[in-house]
mmCIF file of C-alpha atoms in Angstrom:
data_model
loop_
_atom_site.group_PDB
_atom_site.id
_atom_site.type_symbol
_atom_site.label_atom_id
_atom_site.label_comp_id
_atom_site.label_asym_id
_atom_site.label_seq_id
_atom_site.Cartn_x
_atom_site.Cartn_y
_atom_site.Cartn_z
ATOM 1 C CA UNK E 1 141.802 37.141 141.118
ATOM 2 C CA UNK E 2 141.972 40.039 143.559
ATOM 3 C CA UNK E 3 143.912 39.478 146.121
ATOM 4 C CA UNK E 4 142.616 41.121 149.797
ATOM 5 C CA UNK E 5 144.777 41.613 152.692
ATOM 6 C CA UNK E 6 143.532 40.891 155.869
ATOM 7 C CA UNK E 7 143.370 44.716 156.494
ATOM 8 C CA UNK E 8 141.645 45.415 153.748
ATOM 9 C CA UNK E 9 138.762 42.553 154.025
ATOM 10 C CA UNK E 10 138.254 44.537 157.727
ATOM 11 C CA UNK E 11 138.187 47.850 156.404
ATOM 12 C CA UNK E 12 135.633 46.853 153.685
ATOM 13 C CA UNK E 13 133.691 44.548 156.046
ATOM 14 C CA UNK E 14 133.335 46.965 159.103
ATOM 15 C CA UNK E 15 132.651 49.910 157.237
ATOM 16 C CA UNK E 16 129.988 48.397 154.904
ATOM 17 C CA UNK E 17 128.125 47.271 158.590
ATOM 18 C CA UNK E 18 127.609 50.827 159.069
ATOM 19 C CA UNK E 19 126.074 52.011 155.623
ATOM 20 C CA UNK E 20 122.791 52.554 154.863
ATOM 21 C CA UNK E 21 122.245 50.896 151.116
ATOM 22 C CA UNK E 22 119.021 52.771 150.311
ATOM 23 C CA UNK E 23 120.118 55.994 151.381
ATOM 24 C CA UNK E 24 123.946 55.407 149.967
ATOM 25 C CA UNK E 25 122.555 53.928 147.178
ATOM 26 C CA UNK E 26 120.524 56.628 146.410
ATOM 27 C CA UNK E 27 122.837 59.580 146.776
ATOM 28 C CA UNK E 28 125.313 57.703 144.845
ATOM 29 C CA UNK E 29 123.365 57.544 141.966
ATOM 30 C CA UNK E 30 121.591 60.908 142.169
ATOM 31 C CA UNK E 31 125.164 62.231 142.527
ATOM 32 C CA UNK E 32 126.173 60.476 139.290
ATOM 33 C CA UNK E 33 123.588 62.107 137.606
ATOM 34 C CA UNK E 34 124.352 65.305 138.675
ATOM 35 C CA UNK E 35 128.108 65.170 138.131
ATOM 36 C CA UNK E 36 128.005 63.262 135.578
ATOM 37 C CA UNK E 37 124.794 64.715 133.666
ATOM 38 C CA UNK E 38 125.477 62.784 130.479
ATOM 39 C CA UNK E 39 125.133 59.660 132.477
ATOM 40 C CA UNK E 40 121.153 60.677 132.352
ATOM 41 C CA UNK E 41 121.232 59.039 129.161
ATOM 42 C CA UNK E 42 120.372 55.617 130.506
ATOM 43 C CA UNK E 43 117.583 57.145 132.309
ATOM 44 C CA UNK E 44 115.149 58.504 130.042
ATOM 45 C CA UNK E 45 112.427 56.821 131.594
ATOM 46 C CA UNK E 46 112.710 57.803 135.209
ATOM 47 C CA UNK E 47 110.953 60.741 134.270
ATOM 48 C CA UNK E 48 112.336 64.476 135.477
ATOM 49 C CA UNK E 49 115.999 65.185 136.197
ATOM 50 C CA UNK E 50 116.208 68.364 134.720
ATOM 51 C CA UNK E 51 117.707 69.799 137.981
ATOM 52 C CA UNK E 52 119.626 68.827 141.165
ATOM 53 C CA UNK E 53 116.830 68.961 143.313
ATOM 54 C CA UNK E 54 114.253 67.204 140.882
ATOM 55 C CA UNK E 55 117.321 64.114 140.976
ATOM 56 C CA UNK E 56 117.233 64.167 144.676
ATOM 57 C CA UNK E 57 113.685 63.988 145.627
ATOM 58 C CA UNK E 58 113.250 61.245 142.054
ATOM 59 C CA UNK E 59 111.551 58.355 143.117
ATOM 60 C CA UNK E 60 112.483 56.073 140.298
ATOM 61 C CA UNK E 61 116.423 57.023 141.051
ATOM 62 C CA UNK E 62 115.734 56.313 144.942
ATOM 63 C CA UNK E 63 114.630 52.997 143.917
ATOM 64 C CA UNK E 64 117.380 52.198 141.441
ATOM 65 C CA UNK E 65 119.880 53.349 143.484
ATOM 66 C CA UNK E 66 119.197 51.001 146.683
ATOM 67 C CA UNK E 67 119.115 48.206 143.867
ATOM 68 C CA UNK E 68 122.861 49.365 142.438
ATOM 69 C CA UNK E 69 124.347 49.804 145.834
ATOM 70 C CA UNK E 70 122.026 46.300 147.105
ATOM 71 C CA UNK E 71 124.059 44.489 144.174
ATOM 72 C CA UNK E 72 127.398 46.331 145.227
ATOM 73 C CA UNK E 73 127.195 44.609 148.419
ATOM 74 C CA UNK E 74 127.244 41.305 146.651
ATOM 75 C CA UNK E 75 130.840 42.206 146.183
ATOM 76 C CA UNK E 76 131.518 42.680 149.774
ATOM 77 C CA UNK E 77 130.230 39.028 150.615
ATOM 78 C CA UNK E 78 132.165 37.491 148.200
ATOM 79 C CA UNK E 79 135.368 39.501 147.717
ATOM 80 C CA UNK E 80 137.444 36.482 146.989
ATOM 81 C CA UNK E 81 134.922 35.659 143.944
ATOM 82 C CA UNK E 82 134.416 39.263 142.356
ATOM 83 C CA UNK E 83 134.838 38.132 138.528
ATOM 84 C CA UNK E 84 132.184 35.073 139.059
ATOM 85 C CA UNK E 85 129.404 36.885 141.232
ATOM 86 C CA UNK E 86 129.234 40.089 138.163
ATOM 87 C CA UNK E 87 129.892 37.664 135.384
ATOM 88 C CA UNK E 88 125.749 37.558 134.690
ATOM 89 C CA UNK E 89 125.424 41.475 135.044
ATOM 90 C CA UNK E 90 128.424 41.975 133.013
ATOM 91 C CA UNK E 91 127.086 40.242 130.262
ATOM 92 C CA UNK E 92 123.681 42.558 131.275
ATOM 93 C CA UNK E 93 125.023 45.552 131.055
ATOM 94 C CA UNK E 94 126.688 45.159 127.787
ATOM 95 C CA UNK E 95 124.062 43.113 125.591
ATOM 96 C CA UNK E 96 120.806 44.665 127.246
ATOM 97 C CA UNK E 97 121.509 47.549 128.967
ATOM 98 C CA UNK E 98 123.820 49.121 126.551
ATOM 99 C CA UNK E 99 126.611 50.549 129.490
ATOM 100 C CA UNK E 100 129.815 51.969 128.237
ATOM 101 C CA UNK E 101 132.338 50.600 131.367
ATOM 102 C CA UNK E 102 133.717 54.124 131.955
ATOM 103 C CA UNK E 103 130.353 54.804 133.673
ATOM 104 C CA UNK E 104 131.027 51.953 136.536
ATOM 105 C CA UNK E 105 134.204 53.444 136.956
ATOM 106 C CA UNK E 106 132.676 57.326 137.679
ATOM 107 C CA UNK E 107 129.932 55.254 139.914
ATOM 108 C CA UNK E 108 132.883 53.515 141.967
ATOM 109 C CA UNK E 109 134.186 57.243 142.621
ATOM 110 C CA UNK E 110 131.259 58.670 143.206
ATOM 111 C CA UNK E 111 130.501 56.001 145.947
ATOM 112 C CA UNK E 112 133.985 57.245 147.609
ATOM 113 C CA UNK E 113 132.999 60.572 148.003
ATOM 114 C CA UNK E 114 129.751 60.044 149.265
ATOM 115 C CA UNK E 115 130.952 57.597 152.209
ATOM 116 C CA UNK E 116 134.009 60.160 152.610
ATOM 117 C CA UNK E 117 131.336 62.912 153.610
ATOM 118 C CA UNK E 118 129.354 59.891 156.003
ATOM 119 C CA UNK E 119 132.458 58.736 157.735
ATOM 120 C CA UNK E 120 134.886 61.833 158.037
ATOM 121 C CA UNK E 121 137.723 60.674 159.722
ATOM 122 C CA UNK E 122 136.671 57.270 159.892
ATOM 123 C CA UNK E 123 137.517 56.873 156.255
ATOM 124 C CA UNK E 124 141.228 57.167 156.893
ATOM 125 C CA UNK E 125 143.667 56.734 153.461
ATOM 126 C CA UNK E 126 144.278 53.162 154.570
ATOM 127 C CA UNK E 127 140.219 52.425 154.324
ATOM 128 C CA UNK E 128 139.738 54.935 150.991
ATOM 129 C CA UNK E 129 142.505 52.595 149.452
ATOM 130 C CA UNK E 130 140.936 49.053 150.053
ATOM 131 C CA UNK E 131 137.466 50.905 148.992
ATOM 132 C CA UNK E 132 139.153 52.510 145.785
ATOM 133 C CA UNK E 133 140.675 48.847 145.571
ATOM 134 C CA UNK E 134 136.894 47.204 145.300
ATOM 135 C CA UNK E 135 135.127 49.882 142.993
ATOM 136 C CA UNK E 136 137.791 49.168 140.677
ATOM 137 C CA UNK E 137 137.613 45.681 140.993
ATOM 138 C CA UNK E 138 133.371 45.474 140.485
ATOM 139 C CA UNK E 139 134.022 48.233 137.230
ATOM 140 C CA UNK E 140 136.323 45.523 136.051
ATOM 141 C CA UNK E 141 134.200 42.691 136.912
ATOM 142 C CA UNK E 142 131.487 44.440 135.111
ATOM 143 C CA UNK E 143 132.865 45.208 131.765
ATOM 144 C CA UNK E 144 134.635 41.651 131.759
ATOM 145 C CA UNK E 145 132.228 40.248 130.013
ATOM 146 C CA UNK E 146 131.909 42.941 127.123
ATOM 147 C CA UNK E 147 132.734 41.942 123.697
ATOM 148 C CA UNK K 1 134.158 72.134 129.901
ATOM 149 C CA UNK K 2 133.006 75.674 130.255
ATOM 150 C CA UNK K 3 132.071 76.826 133.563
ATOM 151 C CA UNK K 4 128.810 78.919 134.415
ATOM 152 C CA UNK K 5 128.044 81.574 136.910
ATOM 153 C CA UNK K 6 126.839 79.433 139.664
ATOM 154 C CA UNK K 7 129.848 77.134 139.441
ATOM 155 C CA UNK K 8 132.176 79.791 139.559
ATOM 156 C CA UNK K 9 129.889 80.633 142.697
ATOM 157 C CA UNK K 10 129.918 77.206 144.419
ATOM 158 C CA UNK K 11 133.755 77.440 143.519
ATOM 159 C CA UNK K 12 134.421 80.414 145.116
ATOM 160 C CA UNK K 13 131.640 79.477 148.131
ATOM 161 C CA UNK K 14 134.005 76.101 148.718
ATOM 162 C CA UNK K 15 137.173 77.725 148.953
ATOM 163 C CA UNK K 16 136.209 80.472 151.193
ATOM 164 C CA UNK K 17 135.322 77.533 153.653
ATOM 165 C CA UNK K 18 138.707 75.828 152.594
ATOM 166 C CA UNK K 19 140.045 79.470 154.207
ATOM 167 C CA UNK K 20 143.081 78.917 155.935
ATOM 168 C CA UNK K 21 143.294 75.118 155.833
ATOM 169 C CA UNK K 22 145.040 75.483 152.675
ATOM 170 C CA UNK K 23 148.487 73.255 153.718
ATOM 171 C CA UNK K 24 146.179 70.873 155.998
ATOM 172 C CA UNK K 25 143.578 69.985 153.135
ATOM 173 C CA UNK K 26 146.666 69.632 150.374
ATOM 174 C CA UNK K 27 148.900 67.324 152.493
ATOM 175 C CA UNK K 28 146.229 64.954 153.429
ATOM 176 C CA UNK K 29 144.981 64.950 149.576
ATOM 177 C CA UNK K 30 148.653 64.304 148.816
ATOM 178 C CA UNK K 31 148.978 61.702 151.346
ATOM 179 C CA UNK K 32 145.950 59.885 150.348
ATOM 180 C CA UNK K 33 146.705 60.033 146.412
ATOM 181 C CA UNK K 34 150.428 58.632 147.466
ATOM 182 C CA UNK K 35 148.137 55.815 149.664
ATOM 183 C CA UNK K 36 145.709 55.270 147.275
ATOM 184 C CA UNK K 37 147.220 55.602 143.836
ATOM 185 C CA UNK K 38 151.087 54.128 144.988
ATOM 186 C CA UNK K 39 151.724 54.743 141.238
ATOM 187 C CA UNK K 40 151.786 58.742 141.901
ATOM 188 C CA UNK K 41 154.872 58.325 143.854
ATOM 189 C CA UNK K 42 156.579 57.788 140.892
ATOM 190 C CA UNK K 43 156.721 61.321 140.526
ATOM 191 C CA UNK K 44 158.063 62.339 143.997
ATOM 192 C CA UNK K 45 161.123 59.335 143.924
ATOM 193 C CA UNK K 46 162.852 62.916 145.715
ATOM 194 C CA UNK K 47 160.420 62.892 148.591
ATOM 195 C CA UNK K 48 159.761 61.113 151.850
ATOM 196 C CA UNK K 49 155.800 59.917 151.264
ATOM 197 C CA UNK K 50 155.230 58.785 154.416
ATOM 198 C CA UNK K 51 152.388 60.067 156.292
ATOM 199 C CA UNK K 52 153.013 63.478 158.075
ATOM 200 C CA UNK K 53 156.261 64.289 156.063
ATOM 201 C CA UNK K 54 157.756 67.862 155.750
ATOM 202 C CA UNK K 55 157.722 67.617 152.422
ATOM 203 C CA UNK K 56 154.449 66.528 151.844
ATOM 204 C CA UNK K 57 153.164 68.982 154.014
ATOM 205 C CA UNK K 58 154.861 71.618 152.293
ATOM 206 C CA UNK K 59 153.994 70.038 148.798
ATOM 207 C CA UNK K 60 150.403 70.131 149.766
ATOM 208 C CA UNK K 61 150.625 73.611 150.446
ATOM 209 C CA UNK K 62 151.902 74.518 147.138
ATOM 210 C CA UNK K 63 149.199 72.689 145.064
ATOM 211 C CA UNK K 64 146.437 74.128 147.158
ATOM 212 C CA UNK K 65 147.689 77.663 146.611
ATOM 213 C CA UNK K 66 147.860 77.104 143.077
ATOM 214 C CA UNK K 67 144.040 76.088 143.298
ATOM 215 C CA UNK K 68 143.084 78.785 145.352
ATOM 216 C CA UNK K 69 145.211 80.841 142.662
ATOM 217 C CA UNK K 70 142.879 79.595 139.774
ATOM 218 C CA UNK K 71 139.500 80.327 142.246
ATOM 219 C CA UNK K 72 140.887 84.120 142.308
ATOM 220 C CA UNK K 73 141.474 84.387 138.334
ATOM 221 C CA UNK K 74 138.364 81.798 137.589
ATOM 222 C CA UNK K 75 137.464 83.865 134.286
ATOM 223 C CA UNK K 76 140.769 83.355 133.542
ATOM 224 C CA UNK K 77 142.412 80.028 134.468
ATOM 225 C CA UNK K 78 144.626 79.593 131.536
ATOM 226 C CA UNK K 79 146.179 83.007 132.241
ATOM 227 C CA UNK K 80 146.623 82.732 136.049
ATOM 228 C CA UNK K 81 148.000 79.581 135.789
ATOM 229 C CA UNK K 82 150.298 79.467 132.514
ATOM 230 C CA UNK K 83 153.985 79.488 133.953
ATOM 231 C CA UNK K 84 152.352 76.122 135.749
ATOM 232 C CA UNK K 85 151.086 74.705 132.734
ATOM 233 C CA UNK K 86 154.277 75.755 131.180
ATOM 234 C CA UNK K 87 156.732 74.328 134.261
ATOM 235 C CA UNK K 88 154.396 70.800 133.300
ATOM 236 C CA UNK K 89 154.846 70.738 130.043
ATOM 237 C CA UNK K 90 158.599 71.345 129.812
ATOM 238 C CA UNK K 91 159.930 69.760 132.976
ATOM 239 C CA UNK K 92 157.425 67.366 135.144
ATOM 240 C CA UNK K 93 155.351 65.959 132.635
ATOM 241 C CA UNK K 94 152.902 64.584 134.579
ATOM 242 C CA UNK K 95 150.570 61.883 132.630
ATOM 243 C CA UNK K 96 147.335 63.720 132.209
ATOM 244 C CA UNK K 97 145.636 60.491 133.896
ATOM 245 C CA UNK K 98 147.057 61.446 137.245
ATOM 246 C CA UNK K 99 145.283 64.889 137.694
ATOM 247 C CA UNK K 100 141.934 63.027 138.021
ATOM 248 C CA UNK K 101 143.323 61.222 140.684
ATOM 249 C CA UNK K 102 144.679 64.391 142.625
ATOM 250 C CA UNK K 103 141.533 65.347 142.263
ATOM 251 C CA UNK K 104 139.331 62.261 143.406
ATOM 252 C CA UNK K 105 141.193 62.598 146.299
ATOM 253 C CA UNK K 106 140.667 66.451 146.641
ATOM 254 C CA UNK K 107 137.056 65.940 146.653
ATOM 255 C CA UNK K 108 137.496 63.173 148.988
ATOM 256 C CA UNK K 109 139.157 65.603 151.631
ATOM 257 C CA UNK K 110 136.768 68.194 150.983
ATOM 258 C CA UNK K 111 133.829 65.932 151.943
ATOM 259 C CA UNK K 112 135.517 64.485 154.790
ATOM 260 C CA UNK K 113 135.999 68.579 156.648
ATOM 261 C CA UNK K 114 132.934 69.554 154.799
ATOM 262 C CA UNK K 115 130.408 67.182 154.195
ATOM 263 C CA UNK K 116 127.131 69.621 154.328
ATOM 264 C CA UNK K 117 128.909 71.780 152.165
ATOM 265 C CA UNK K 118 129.665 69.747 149.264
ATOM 266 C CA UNK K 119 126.031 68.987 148.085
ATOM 267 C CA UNK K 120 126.099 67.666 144.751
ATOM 268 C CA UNK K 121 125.769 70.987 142.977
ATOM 269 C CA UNK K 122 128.409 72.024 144.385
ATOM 270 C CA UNK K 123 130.493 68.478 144.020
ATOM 271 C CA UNK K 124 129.748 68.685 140.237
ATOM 272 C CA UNK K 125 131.132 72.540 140.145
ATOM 273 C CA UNK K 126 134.289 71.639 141.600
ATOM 274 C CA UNK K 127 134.599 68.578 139.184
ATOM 275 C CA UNK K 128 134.581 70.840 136.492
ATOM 276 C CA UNK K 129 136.574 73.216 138.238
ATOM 277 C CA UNK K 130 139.418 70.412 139.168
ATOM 278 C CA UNK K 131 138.757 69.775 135.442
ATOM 279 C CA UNK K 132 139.511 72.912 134.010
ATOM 280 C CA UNK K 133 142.447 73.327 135.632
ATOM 281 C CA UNK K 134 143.845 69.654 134.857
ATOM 282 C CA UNK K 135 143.100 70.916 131.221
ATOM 283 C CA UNK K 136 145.019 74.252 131.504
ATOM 284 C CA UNK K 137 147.985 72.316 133.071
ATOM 285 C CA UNK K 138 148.492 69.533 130.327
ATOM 286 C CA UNK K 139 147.912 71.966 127.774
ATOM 287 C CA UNK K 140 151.066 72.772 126.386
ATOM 288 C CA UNK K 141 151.669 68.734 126.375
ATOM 289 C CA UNK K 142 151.724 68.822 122.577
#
């Protein structure tokens, strides 16, 4: 089990208060795409990402994005149960969605960055660490269940 | 990992805003790897990691140069930065893995002093930029 520090429960807690899941959500995931382009592969039915701004402005990844970052924030009301709130989407992503784990773990940074570039200063080492702390923890959470 | 003209150009666009921050931007990226990744201070059992220090200050400085080195020479990384890759190879070894996390947290300070100007264009240019040069610098590994 993960084990949270006071600290870091307030750091997670207090900044998640302040984000907004669709719009978070949404650059996350169009920023995954766009970093990651070969992560497109998932997506072949969310219609045109052939550029950055096509991405941005795609409906379908608006959509799935507030539903990633929705599900993400299952983690943050329950992060002394990580491992048992996933354990269903693990076993999701590998036997129906097909998900190689690496790609939760280029999510988790990609999340970093974008709420580094909302908060500025706000997002001091201290809170980057607790937040690098919890991607990791849902990316393991999420490939747990692979076999 | 082969980098076109426009990342070269959001490369180049990035560090001209990074201007004279140089030693600002690397300390704090030092200081937050050292924070985030304790497992980097391995490396620096020399240095006093706590935040502010002389050393990583000056540290910082060095690794950003060495960046904005590569930015001047981008059509020639490899060249620009080979007694680095060599000085790795031979003498710090530095696990590949650990470059990624320099530059996580690179990015990281980037969009904290420049959030408009890291769009995600430009964020997946200087991926492949941090990239390139992680690949230069481990190299001569083996």
């Amino acid at each position: 089990m993960v084990h949270w520090t006071a600290e870091e429960k307030q750091h997670i807690t207090s900044l998640w208060s302040k984000v907004n899941v669709a719009d978070c959500g949404a650059e996350a995931l169009a920023r995954l795409l766009i970093v990651y382009p070969w992560t497109q592969r998932f997506f072949s039915s969310f219609g045109n990402l052939s550029s950055a701004t096509a991405v941005i402005g795609n409906p379908q990844v608006r959509a799935h994005g507030k539903k990633v970052l929705t599900s993400f924030g299952e983690a943050v009301k329950n992060l002394d149960s990580i491992k048992a709130t996933f354990a269903h989407l693990s076993e999701l992503h590998c036997d129906k969605l097909h998900v190689d784990p690496e790609n939760f773990r280029l999510l988790g940074d990609i999340l970093i960055i974008v709420l580094a570039s909302h908060f500025a200063k706000e997002f001091t080492p201290e809170c980057q660490a607790a937040w690098q702390k919890l991607v990791g923890a849902v990316a393991h959470a999420l490939a747990r269940k692979y076999h | 990992m082969v980098l076109s003209a426009a990342d070269k150009t959001n490369v180049k666009g990035i560090f001209s805003k990074i201007g004279g921050h140089g030693e600002e931007y690397g300390a704090e990226t030092l200081d937050r790897m050292f924070t985030v990744y304790p497992q980097t201070k391995t490396y620096f059992p020399h240095f006093d990691v706590h935040h502010g220090s002389a050393q990583i200050k000056a540290h910082g400085k060095k690794v950003v140069a060495a960046l904005v080195e590569a930015v001047n020479h981008i059509d020639d990384i490899a060249g620009a930065l080979s007694k680095l890759s060599d000085l790795h190879a031979q003498k710090l070894r530095v696990d590949p893995v650990n470059f990624k996390l320099l530059g996580q947290c690179f990015l990281v300070v980037v969009g904290i002093h420049h959030p408009s100007a890291l769009t995600p264009e430009v964020h997946a240019s200087l991926d492949k930029f941090l990239c390139a040069v992680a690949t230069v610098l481990t190299a001569k590994y083996r």
